[in-house]
Amino acid sequence: MPVKKRKPKLAVWKFASCDGCQLSLLDCEDELLAIADAVEIAYFPEATRAVVRGPYDLSLVEGSITTPHDAERIHRIRRSSKYLVTIGACATSGGIQALRNFKNVNEFISLVYAHPEYIETLKVSTPIAYHVSVDFELQGCPINKRQLVELISAYLHDRKPNLPAHSVCVACKRRGTVCVMVAHGTPCLGPVTHAGCGAICPAYHRGCYGCYGPNESPQTASLAARFEALGMGHADIARAFRLFTANAEAFRHESEAHEHEA
Amino acid sequence: MARRTPKTHTPGPDDAPMLLDVEGLGRLIALLAEEGYVVLGPRVRDGAVVYDEVRRVADLPVGWTEEQAPGRYRLVRRDDEAVFGFTLGPHAWKRSLFPPRRRLWRAERSEGDGAFTIAEEPVEAPKQAFLGVRACELAAIAVQDRVFMGGAYVDPVYAARRANTFIVAVNCTQAAATCFCASMDTGPQARSGFDLALTELLDDDRHVFLLEAGTETGRSFAARLSAAPAVPEDVAAARAVVARTAEALTRTLDTDGIRDLLFGNLDHPRWDEVASRCLACTNCTLVCPTCFCSTVEDTTDLTGAVAERWQTWDSCFTMDFSYIHGGSVRKTHRARYRQWLTHKLASWIDQFGTSGCVGCGRCITWCPVGIDLTEEVRAIRESADIPPHTTSANQAQAGR
């Protein structure tokens, strides 16, 4: 393989988010030096104040668009990025802050802030792909650091990342976890949720919370009908689908269907 | 590696059935361990019976049974101390013969000329003893033997693991509500494919196991257990227990002309109906003891100095499974469910000479929404567009 002439420039951008996904990059303790060796960390305020001017080869974008200012800023970032990859539930679906999308945001503002007039915000929280074209979306709340390393490795070697979009059930079955829904009657979003976390919650006898958002073909209505049979009411079903990826299309439709029934 | 030739059991004066008490069962586990086998058997874990290492009788699910229904499994206490008084859990033995994830090779780039050296992966095949293999599971192992070792291309890891596996079968003394082995002609009596077979006999007077050998290896182990010889009445009692199990089976699958029935009804409205319930979550295929699909993933490290190829369990219910240039061939749940069921029950016959279903019922129990393949086939049969036995070859071809 030809040796790359210069190191690709990596930028990490933050929008409305908790910073947890950026921390996943810093959390790559064993691989961090190898990453720093393979790429030039050109813009990453969470880690360093040193800034290298763009354009950038690979931009990792965390967070959702919630303000008019950010709705502008993302276009500038897109223009200065060769590859733009969104990381985490906020950037890929709108995040937990997209709960505002189901209510009137002005009512929240008037209740929360002493001076609502200082707040300039959008009515809805939206994913990055709603505003600009995105080359790849890395799911998770937060993202899995091994998946992030896989993504960067794949980028560096011009190959497709191994980041399948099938259900969490695949991971449970490969690791031999007993199904919490079948054996315990615990409602679990695993069958409609994107894999990637390694099926952590069912391994600890909890149902999947859907942190990675909908999988490649989420049949949410059938799963919701099963939740009902397990004794869940419509309000609880609506809440189950309305968490970190509440604004992802399949989950949004399902929670709305049950909200109206409740 | 060559496949172990099963030494067919020829009954002789020395290998008459024996009676083993519970302590004797403990001696069998100890003997297998002494001979270097990792003994894998049923254990209670996380609210289910799973297969894992067992070292003593107390590790087995003594006094446990289960209730099974479509999409539902619950462990239940028994009112006796039966050791094998349950049927099947979510694990199949394929986990130990066809591992869920394994590295196929690893390549390293040398410092100097940048050339790659490929290190072939050593075949890991520990001596393992399966304790408590049910008749349907013996049939499933035989199906996978044909898949992995029956053709021109033998899977070396499967073959090596299979050759190093000692099988202790257990005849079922009860049926789960999801079992239908009799329909598939695979059980409940273990007929072949085992080294030793046990039938638990538990009543007010005694708690023993009828011990029968199926191979020469099994016979030599049995001879070292200092077990009492069984009398014909013991054998009759064991057969009667299994016959009662057969009578207790409630679920059935009518396999008459099933290949033509399914191929002749590829556009039956029932496929749409089941597609509205199917989650395409893959659970049915991953608990199935005969499903054998896998995928490979190529990985590199950050520096590009190391590349690896991994094989992992896959499922025909994922989009990637049918991904070719331009996208997935089977985008809809309907296409994916139909592919699975027609392969399992119909084209498997063309491909391997038997059904791909052994009637264990795991896909019914472990489907999160309780889809029951016996019900699906029944629904198609009851309102078939074309009755079985009249399908043209063209329609059969369309199912491939």
XYZ file of C-alpha atoms in Angstrom:
662
model
C 0.000 0.000 0.000
C 1.375 3.462 -0.805
C 2.377 5.465 2.227
C 0.223 8.572 2.635
C 2.241 11.688 1.966
C 0.768 13.753 4.752
C -1.342 12.891 7.722
C -5.056 13.506 7.239
C -6.364 16.458 9.223
C -8.980 15.506 11.795
C -11.452 18.025 13.229
C -13.961 17.433 16.018
C -16.941 19.805 16.182
C -19.501 20.299 18.883
C -23.145 21.301 18.549
C -25.969 20.864 21.110
C -24.753 17.863 23.109
C -23.282 16.708 26.391
C -19.715 16.183 25.053
C -19.892 12.482 25.918
C -19.178 11.338 22.374
C -16.111 13.577 22.072
C -14.964 12.098 25.356
C -15.204 8.653 23.740
C -12.341 9.744 21.504
C -10.251 10.800 24.498
C -11.341 7.586 26.185
C -9.511 5.548 23.504
C -6.602 5.236 25.934
C -4.841 2.295 24.288
C -5.353 3.617 20.778
C -5.082 7.351 21.414
C -1.366 7.556 20.631
C -1.859 5.502 17.475
C -4.672 7.827 16.401
C -2.560 10.904 17.100
C 0.205 9.256 15.095
C -2.034 8.453 12.139
C -3.916 11.748 11.880
C -3.159 15.375 12.587
C -5.566 16.539 15.248
C -6.242 19.886 13.640
C -9.301 21.125 15.504
C -10.480 19.597 18.782
C -11.202 22.279 21.433
C -12.205 19.648 23.971
C -8.615 18.331 23.877
C -6.362 21.172 22.743
C -6.431 24.926 22.158
C -4.061 24.576 19.203
C -5.986 25.100 15.995
C -4.806 24.233 12.510
C -6.654 26.004 9.720
C -8.948 24.047 7.457
C -9.946 22.499 5.185
C -10.118 19.218 7.046
C -9.966 15.677 5.692
C -12.234 14.128 8.312
C -14.694 16.042 10.457
C -16.403 14.323 13.366
C -19.534 16.236 14.313
C -21.190 15.854 17.688
C -24.510 17.392 18.682
C -27.749 18.517 17.094
C -28.862 21.776 15.526
C -30.939 23.786 18.002
C -30.109 27.455 17.283
C -30.181 29.701 14.175
C -26.453 30.300 14.688
C -25.664 26.570 14.589
C -27.872 26.100 11.540
C -25.469 28.492 9.769
C -22.272 27.145 11.300
C -22.818 23.568 10.113
C -22.789 24.723 6.491
C -19.361 26.321 6.969
C -18.067 23.103 8.519
C -19.460 21.055 5.665
C -17.735 23.305 3.151
C -14.380 22.911 4.879
C -14.658 19.102 5.336
C -13.803 16.418 2.805
C -15.558 13.721 4.846
C -18.160 14.611 7.448
C -19.147 11.934 9.941
C -21.768 12.556 12.594
C -21.191 10.884 15.947
C -23.814 10.053 18.541
C -27.559 10.207 19.031
C -27.709 14.053 19.075
C -25.979 14.433 15.729
C -27.744 11.490 14.075
C -31.289 11.974 15.430
C -31.567 15.204 17.425
C -30.759 13.701 20.821
C -32.622 13.869 24.118
C -33.109 17.611 23.525
C -35.410 16.670 20.639
C -38.072 16.013 23.296
C -38.871 19.695 22.673
C -40.054 18.680 19.211
C -43.146 17.128 20.782
C -44.024 20.270 22.807
C -44.012 24.043 22.508
C -40.449 25.150 23.226
C -41.552 28.662 24.240
C -43.430 27.205 27.191
C -40.252 25.488 28.372
C -38.263 28.703 27.963
C -40.764 30.758 29.914
C -40.656 28.256 32.776
C -36.915 27.624 32.877
C -35.274 30.985 32.268
C -35.528 34.164 34.346
C -35.141 36.217 31.169
C -36.682 34.264 28.297
C -36.006 37.219 26.002
C -32.261 36.386 26.050
C -32.888 32.924 24.585
C -32.731 32.439 20.867
C -33.529 28.876 19.962
C -35.245 26.847 17.273
C -38.607 25.152 17.779
C -37.070 21.741 17.056
C -33.773 19.940 17.584
C -32.681 18.288 14.356
C -29.947 15.923 13.219
C -27.009 17.200 11.176
C -28.162 15.248 8.109
C -31.304 17.419 8.097
C -29.104 20.410 7.209
C -26.108 19.138 5.221
C -25.073 15.965 3.467
C -23.388 13.497 5.803
C -20.948 10.804 4.678
C -21.463 8.402 7.567
C -23.457 8.294 10.795
C -22.020 6.625 13.895
C -24.866 5.741 16.238
C -24.995 5.646 20.016
C -25.604 7.567 23.216
C -22.727 7.712 23.698
C -20.894 6.162 20.765
C -18.804 3.057 21.386
C -15.097 3.881 21.351
C -14.228 0.603 19.593
C -16.641 1.584 16.819
C -14.984 4.991 16.605
C -11.549 3.389 16.257
C -12.989 1.042 13.602
C -14.418 4.031 11.746
C -11.107 5.914 11.804
C -9.155 2.767 10.821
C -11.519 2.145 7.921
C -11.175 5.769 6.801
C -7.382 5.605 6.953
C -7.270 2.435 4.848
C -10.022 3.279 2.372
C -12.284 0.414 3.366
C -15.898 0.141 4.436
C -16.255 0.223 8.225
C -17.646 -2.931 9.857
C -20.523 -1.221 11.620
C -23.622 -3.286 10.910
C -27.103 -1.776 11.202
C -28.849 -4.999 12.292
C -30.600 -5.481 15.635
C -29.080 -5.620 19.119
C -30.441 -9.210 19.277
C -27.571 -10.362 17.060
C -25.084 -9.217 19.696
C -27.083 -10.840 22.530
C -27.216 -14.149 20.722
C -23.547 -14.119 19.736
C -22.510 -13.498 23.336
C -25.020 -16.058 24.657
C -27.166 -13.663 26.692
C -30.563 -15.061 27.678
C -33.359 -12.978 26.086
C -34.779 -10.741 28.828
C -38.087 -10.297 27.051
C -38.782 -13.998 26.450
C -37.346 -15.359 29.712
C -38.226 -12.535 32.129
C -41.031 -10.611 30.420
C -38.903 -7.427 30.466
C -39.801 -5.024 27.637
C -36.700 -4.569 25.469
C -36.113 -2.321 22.455
C -33.313 -4.601 21.229
C -35.262 -6.120 18.309
C -35.759 -2.692 16.692
C -32.525 -1.043 17.819
C -29.285 -0.562 15.877
C -26.445 -2.763 17.139
C -23.130 -1.322 18.228
C -23.110 -1.198 22.022
C -22.374 -4.917 22.354
C -25.784 -5.535 23.976
C -24.732 -4.289 27.402
C -28.119 -3.809 29.105
C -29.596 -7.288 28.462
C -26.330 -8.776 29.770
C -27.249 -7.057 33.059
C -30.889 -8.211 32.919
C -32.228 -4.894 31.668
C -34.216 -4.269 28.553
C -32.500 -2.298 25.782
C -33.169 1.452 26.035
C -32.623 2.043 22.329
C -29.585 4.331 22.757
C -28.366 3.485 19.244
C -31.636 4.416 17.575
C -33.684 2.434 15.061
C -31.999 -0.427 13.205
C -32.045 -0.994 9.454
C -35.695 -2.133 9.305
C -37.429 -1.340 12.594
C -40.828 -3.018 12.948
C -41.808 -0.886 15.919
C -45.578 -1.460 15.754
C -45.206 -5.224 16.165
C -42.841 -4.806 19.103
C -45.145 -2.235 20.709
C -48.035 -4.680 20.416
C -45.905 -7.198 22.319
C -45.136 -4.595 25.009
C -48.867 -4.117 25.397
C -49.328 -7.868 25.793
C -46.644 -7.770 28.499
C -48.773 -5.266 30.379
C -47.383 -1.895 29.329
C -49.845 0.955 28.890
C -49.801 3.340 25.949
C -48.175 6.136 27.967
C -45.293 3.853 28.986
C -44.870 2.590 25.435
C -44.730 6.179 24.185
C -42.041 6.943 26.783
C -40.035 3.816 25.874
C -39.689 5.010 22.286
C -39.108 8.613 23.345
C -35.654 8.637 24.833
C -32.223 9.538 23.441
C -33.292 9.005 19.833
C -36.892 10.209 20.238
C -36.753 12.169 16.992
C -35.514 9.264 14.838
C -38.333 8.692 12.376
C -39.405 5.150 13.327
C -39.296 5.823 17.058
C -41.032 9.202 16.686
C -43.927 7.665 14.769
C -44.336 4.886 17.309
C -44.277 7.178 20.347
C -46.770 9.519 18.682
C -49.099 6.639 17.882
C -49.191 5.651 21.557
C -49.283 9.192 22.877
C -52.529 9.690 20.989
C -53.911 6.423 22.356
C -52.965 7.235 25.947
C -8.881 -33.059 9.544
C -10.639 -36.335 8.897
C -14.082 -36.843 10.221
C -14.351 -39.339 13.007
C -15.975 -42.473 11.670
C -18.879 -43.311 13.947
C -18.359 -46.814 15.222
C -21.775 -48.311 14.917
C -22.910 -50.018 18.029
C -23.324 -53.751 17.782
C -25.042 -55.065 20.880
C -22.978 -57.783 22.536
C -22.977 -59.622 25.825
C -20.687 -57.038 27.444
C -22.672 -53.940 26.649
C -26.101 -54.642 27.990
C -27.795 -51.493 29.341
C -26.816 -50.512 32.853
C -28.346 -48.603 35.705
C -26.561 -45.574 37.069
C -27.636 -43.825 40.245
C -27.176 -40.081 40.801
C -23.730 -40.693 42.295
C -22.904 -42.722 39.214
C -23.828 -39.731 37.062
C -21.329 -37.751 39.124
C -18.730 -40.438 38.431
C -19.429 -40.129 34.698
C -18.820 -36.347 34.826
C -15.628 -36.910 36.836
C -14.426 -39.642 34.477
C -14.927 -37.439 31.417
C -13.003 -34.636 33.119
C -10.261 -37.088 34.096
C -9.956 -38.112 30.447
C -9.328 -34.498 29.506
C -12.819 -33.524 28.318
C -14.322 -30.161 29.133
C -17.797 -31.278 30.172
C -20.520 -28.956 28.859
C -24.057 -29.409 30.048
C -27.244 -27.677 31.113
C -26.994 -25.098 33.890
C -29.420 -22.555 35.269
C -28.270 -19.035 34.467
C -30.159 -15.758 34.110
C -33.566 -17.398 34.336
C -33.005 -20.115 31.754
C -31.240 -23.410 31.180
C -28.084 -22.683 29.168
C -25.143 -24.867 28.170
C -21.928 -24.228 30.057
C -19.188 -26.098 31.865
C -20.377 -28.539 34.533
C -18.133 -30.157 37.134
C -20.620 -32.012 39.322
C -24.256 -33.130 39.423
C -25.132 -30.139 41.600
C -24.211 -27.845 38.669
C -27.067 -29.343 36.617
C -30.621 -27.903 36.822
C -31.667 -30.351 39.580
C -35.309 -29.785 40.504
C -35.969 -27.286 37.697
C -38.285 -27.393 34.745
C -39.692 -24.735 32.454
C -42.852 -23.495 30.795
C -42.610 -22.583 27.145
C -45.023 -20.871 24.782
C -44.585 -18.740 21.674
C -42.393 -15.819 22.780
C -42.358 -16.967 26.386
C -40.029 -19.041 28.607
C -40.150 -19.306 32.388
C -38.099 -21.479 34.716
C -40.285 -23.282 37.239
C -39.402 -25.329 40.321
C -40.309 -29.015 40.211
C -41.665 -30.889 43.181
C -38.973 -33.559 42.760
C -35.215 -33.709 42.320
C -35.164 -34.688 38.652
C -31.787 -33.891 37.078
C -33.019 -33.637 33.475
C -36.655 -32.681 34.135
C -36.735 -29.867 31.572
C -36.455 -29.719 27.792
C -34.510 -27.067 25.855
C -33.177 -23.592 26.572
C -31.993 -20.865 24.209
C -28.527 -22.320 23.622
C -27.861 -24.934 20.982
C -24.751 -27.123 20.909
C -23.718 -25.401 17.687
C -22.155 -22.705 19.877
C -19.433 -25.242 20.789
C -18.980 -26.724 17.291
C -19.492 -23.606 15.151
C -18.320 -20.726 17.385
C -20.217 -17.414 17.111
C -17.002 -15.541 16.320
C -13.606 -16.745 15.261
C -10.525 -15.347 13.574
C -9.706 -16.979 10.243
C -6.302 -15.415 9.764
C -4.067 -12.543 10.751
C -1.604 -10.776 8.484
C 1.299 -8.584 9.511
C 3.272 -6.184 7.388
C 7.010 -6.612 7.775
C 9.043 -3.534 8.653
C 11.505 -3.749 5.766
C 9.874 -4.415 2.406
C 6.278 -3.852 3.490
C 5.293 -7.366 2.424
C 2.530 -9.136 4.294
C 2.988 -12.385 6.149
C -0.220 -14.308 6.706
C -0.357 -16.332 9.879
C -2.839 -19.130 9.589
C -5.043 -19.439 12.625
C -4.368 -22.549 14.693
C -7.428 -24.811 14.840
C -8.813 -24.716 18.339
C -10.556 -27.981 19.082
C -10.536 -28.820 22.771
C -11.767 -32.248 23.821
C -15.345 -31.558 24.853
C -18.139 -33.734 26.184
C -21.746 -32.659 25.638
C -23.881 -33.898 28.509
C -27.649 -33.887 28.018
C -28.039 -33.779 24.237
C -31.692 -34.359 23.325
C -32.858 -36.446 20.359
C -33.774 -33.378 18.287
C -30.346 -31.942 19.025
C -28.635 -35.137 17.859
C -30.597 -34.717 14.638
C -29.504 -31.065 14.437
C -25.849 -32.031 14.878
C -26.294 -34.598 12.087
C -27.751 -31.839 9.872
C -24.814 -29.538 10.565
C -22.392 -32.448 9.981
C -23.781 -32.645 6.439
C -23.527 -28.889 5.985
C -19.982 -28.467 7.286
C -18.418 -31.846 6.471
C -20.669 -33.524 3.921
C -19.481 -31.881 0.720
C -16.243 -31.217 -1.079
C -15.349 -28.286 1.192
C -15.001 -29.335 4.797
C -14.935 -26.689 7.525
C -11.701 -27.582 9.342
C -12.670 -26.019 12.664
C -16.065 -27.693 12.770
C -14.576 -31.035 11.730
C -11.824 -30.858 14.345
C -14.234 -29.865 17.086
C -16.688 -32.538 16.049
C -13.976 -35.223 16.098
C -13.059 -34.224 19.644
C -16.631 -34.239 20.937
C -18.048 -36.988 23.135
C -21.839 -37.031 23.272
C -23.981 -38.109 26.201
C -27.599 -38.019 25.047
C -30.549 -37.705 27.416
C -33.957 -38.999 26.433
C -36.755 -36.541 27.082
C -39.005 -37.408 29.997
C -41.324 -34.506 29.241
C -42.304 -32.336 26.300
C -42.442 -28.560 26.107
C -45.507 -26.945 24.572
C -43.324 -25.721 21.706
C -41.752 -29.122 20.863
C -42.722 -31.052 17.726
C -39.914 -33.588 17.279
C -42.335 -36.403 16.444
C -43.573 -34.446 13.412
C -40.016 -34.136 12.171
C -39.224 -37.774 13.052
C -36.258 -36.773 15.204
C -37.403 -37.763 18.716
C -38.092 -37.973 21.565
C -36.148 -41.290 21.631
C -32.426 -40.835 20.845
C -31.672 -43.360 18.127
C -28.156 -42.598 16.880
C -25.373 -40.073 17.021
C -24.456 -40.503 20.682
C -21.657 -42.208 22.572
C -23.809 -42.779 25.638
C -27.512 -42.228 26.260
C -29.285 -41.745 29.578
C -32.955 -42.108 30.453
C -33.908 -40.760 33.845
C -36.151 -43.056 35.930
C -37.530 -41.288 38.960
C -40.318 -42.598 41.172
C -41.015 -43.139 44.862
C -38.658 -46.102 45.012
C -35.644 -45.049 43.033
C -33.810 -42.331 41.148
C -31.623 -43.938 38.480
C -30.575 -43.532 34.868
C -30.723 -46.246 32.254
C -27.307 -46.068 30.578
C -26.922 -47.291 27.008
C -23.873 -47.128 24.772
C -24.021 -46.011 21.158
C -20.350 -46.323 20.212
C -17.306 -48.331 21.223
C -15.903 -45.238 22.963
C -19.116 -44.909 24.890
C -19.040 -48.564 25.824
C -15.503 -48.332 27.182
C -16.519 -45.375 29.349
C -19.635 -47.171 30.581
C -17.554 -50.181 31.576
C -15.486 -47.998 33.911
C -18.453 -46.627 35.856
C -19.085 -49.746 37.992
C -22.797 -49.495 37.262
C -25.297 -52.240 37.953
C -26.656 -54.200 35.006
C -30.190 -53.275 33.985
C -32.935 -55.863 33.758
C -35.358 -55.944 30.797
C -38.005 -54.286 32.991
C -35.720 -51.269 33.432
C -35.325 -50.919 29.677
C -39.094 -51.255 29.267
C -39.654 -48.605 31.937
C -37.271 -46.238 30.141
C -38.978 -46.794 26.793
C -42.359 -46.211 28.438
C -41.246 -42.855 29.865
C -40.137 -41.707 26.415
C -43.335 -43.056 24.831
C -45.334 -40.968 27.315
C -43.259 -37.943 26.298
C -44.150 -38.600 22.657
C -47.827 -38.720 23.616
C -47.478 -35.466 25.543
C -46.330 -33.549 22.443
C -49.042 -31.051 21.599
C -47.549 -29.195 18.667
C -47.405 -30.679 15.176
C -46.101 -29.729 11.760
C -47.637 -31.516 8.789
C -44.655 -32.152 6.504
C -46.622 -33.933 3.787
C -45.590 -32.419 0.453
C -44.240 -29.406 2.321
C -41.603 -28.535 -0.281
C -44.155 -28.265 -3.077
C -46.679 -26.623 -0.770
C -44.315 -23.743 0.042
C -42.852 -23.371 -3.460
C -46.363 -23.428 -4.874
C -47.497 -20.618 -2.580
C -44.781 -18.008 -2.840
C -47.364 -15.267 -3.250
C -49.750 -16.463 -0.557
C -51.209 -13.531 1.440
C -50.023 -15.194 4.652
C -46.471 -14.025 3.885
C -47.698 -10.419 4.124
C -49.514 -11.176 7.337
C -46.494 -12.728 9.052
C -44.301 -9.919 7.672
C -46.364 -7.396 9.621
C -45.408 -9.182 12.854
C -41.850 -10.291 12.051
C -39.213 -7.999 13.599
C -36.397 -9.349 11.378
C -34.450 -9.356 14.645
C -32.649 -12.653 13.755
C -33.487 -14.450 17.012
C -35.090 -17.466 15.303
C -32.016 -18.124 13.176
C -29.509 -17.634 15.966
C -31.269 -20.020 18.378
C -31.900 -22.542 15.581
C -29.593 -25.551 16.054
C -29.225 -26.061 12.282
C -28.906 -22.483 10.929
C -25.320 -22.244 9.771
C -24.888 -18.892 8.031
C -21.879 -16.768 8.758
C -20.264 -13.637 7.432
C -16.665 -12.483 7.298
C -15.299 -9.102 8.316
C -11.930 -7.747 7.337
C -10.332 -5.391 9.800
C -7.161 -3.340 9.906
C -5.506 -1.589 12.786
C -4.857 2.160 12.743
C -1.317 1.848 11.434
C -2.157 -0.613 8.678
C 0.497 -3.005 9.971
C -2.029 -5.693 10.931
C -5.060 -7.005 9.054
C -7.407 -9.721 10.275
C -10.323 -11.682 8.880
C -13.053 -12.731 11.312
C -15.988 -15.075 10.794
C -19.163 -14.403 12.779
C -22.649 -15.881 12.951
C -24.943 -14.173 10.467
C -28.642 -14.357 9.697
C -30.752 -14.204 6.554
C -32.891 -11.628 8.401
C -30.278 -8.853 8.161
C -30.121 -6.447 5.218
C -26.392 -7.033 4.809
C -27.041 -10.741 4.262
C -28.468 -10.178 0.798
C -26.459 -7.060 -0.020
C -25.048 -7.054 -3.527
C -24.077 -4.189 -5.768
C -26.917 -1.699 -5.648
C -28.419 -2.790 -2.346
C -30.115 -5.619 -0.498
C -32.033 -8.143 -2.544
C -34.453 -8.900 0.294
C -35.475 -5.491 1.570
C -38.859 -6.420 2.990
C -39.672 -8.463 6.061
C -41.871 -10.572 3.800
C -38.957 -11.491 1.549
C -36.728 -12.305 4.482
C -39.230 -14.421 6.417
C -40.196 -16.302 3.266
C -36.546 -16.931 2.424
C -35.915 -18.375 5.883
C -38.994 -20.595 6.036
C -38.742 -21.897 2.481
C -35.058 -22.673 2.967
C -35.581 -24.341 6.327
C -38.486 -26.518 5.254
C -38.229 -26.814 1.468
C -35.049 -25.950 -0.431
C -32.982 -27.507 2.393
C -34.356 -30.833 1.189
C -32.961 -30.180 -2.315
C -29.688 -28.933 -0.896
C -28.931 -31.477 1.823
C -31.470 -34.268 1.443
C -33.316 -33.598 4.705
C -35.452 -30.910 6.254
C -33.529 -28.134 7.974
C -36.001 -28.308 10.866
C -35.645 -30.829 13.703
C -38.750 -29.764 15.648
C -36.985 -28.341 18.731
C -39.326 -25.325 18.798
C -36.616 -22.840 19.809
C -37.589 -20.413 17.035
C -41.128 -20.384 18.443
C -40.191 -19.817 22.075
C -37.412 -17.301 21.459
C -39.199 -15.151 18.886
C -39.826 -11.949 20.864
C -43.280 -11.663 19.272
C -44.031 -15.392 19.319
C -44.197 -16.212 15.612
C -44.817 -19.957 15.297
C -43.622 -21.591 12.074
C -46.027 -24.506 12.550
C -48.916 -22.012 12.536
C -47.548 -20.257 9.460
C -47.304 -23.508 7.521
C -50.781 -24.512 8.705
C -52.233 -21.195 7.574
C -50.689 -21.596 4.130
C -51.801 -25.227 3.860
C -55.382 -24.437 4.846
C -55.811 -21.835 2.125
C -53.179 -22.918 -0.371
C -53.333 -21.362 -3.840
C -51.984 -24.581 -5.231
C -52.333 -27.781 -3.248
C -49.163 -29.812 -2.611
C -47.985 -32.423 -5.137
C -49.187 -30.416 -8.150
C -46.441 -27.808 -8.348
C -44.604 -27.417 -11.598
C -40.831 -27.433 -11.714
C -40.853 -23.772 -12.717
C -42.622 -22.744 -9.567
C -40.170 -24.750 -7.509
C -37.310 -22.951 -9.234
C -38.794 -19.609 -8.312
C -38.157 -20.392 -4.665
C -34.393 -20.428 -5.004
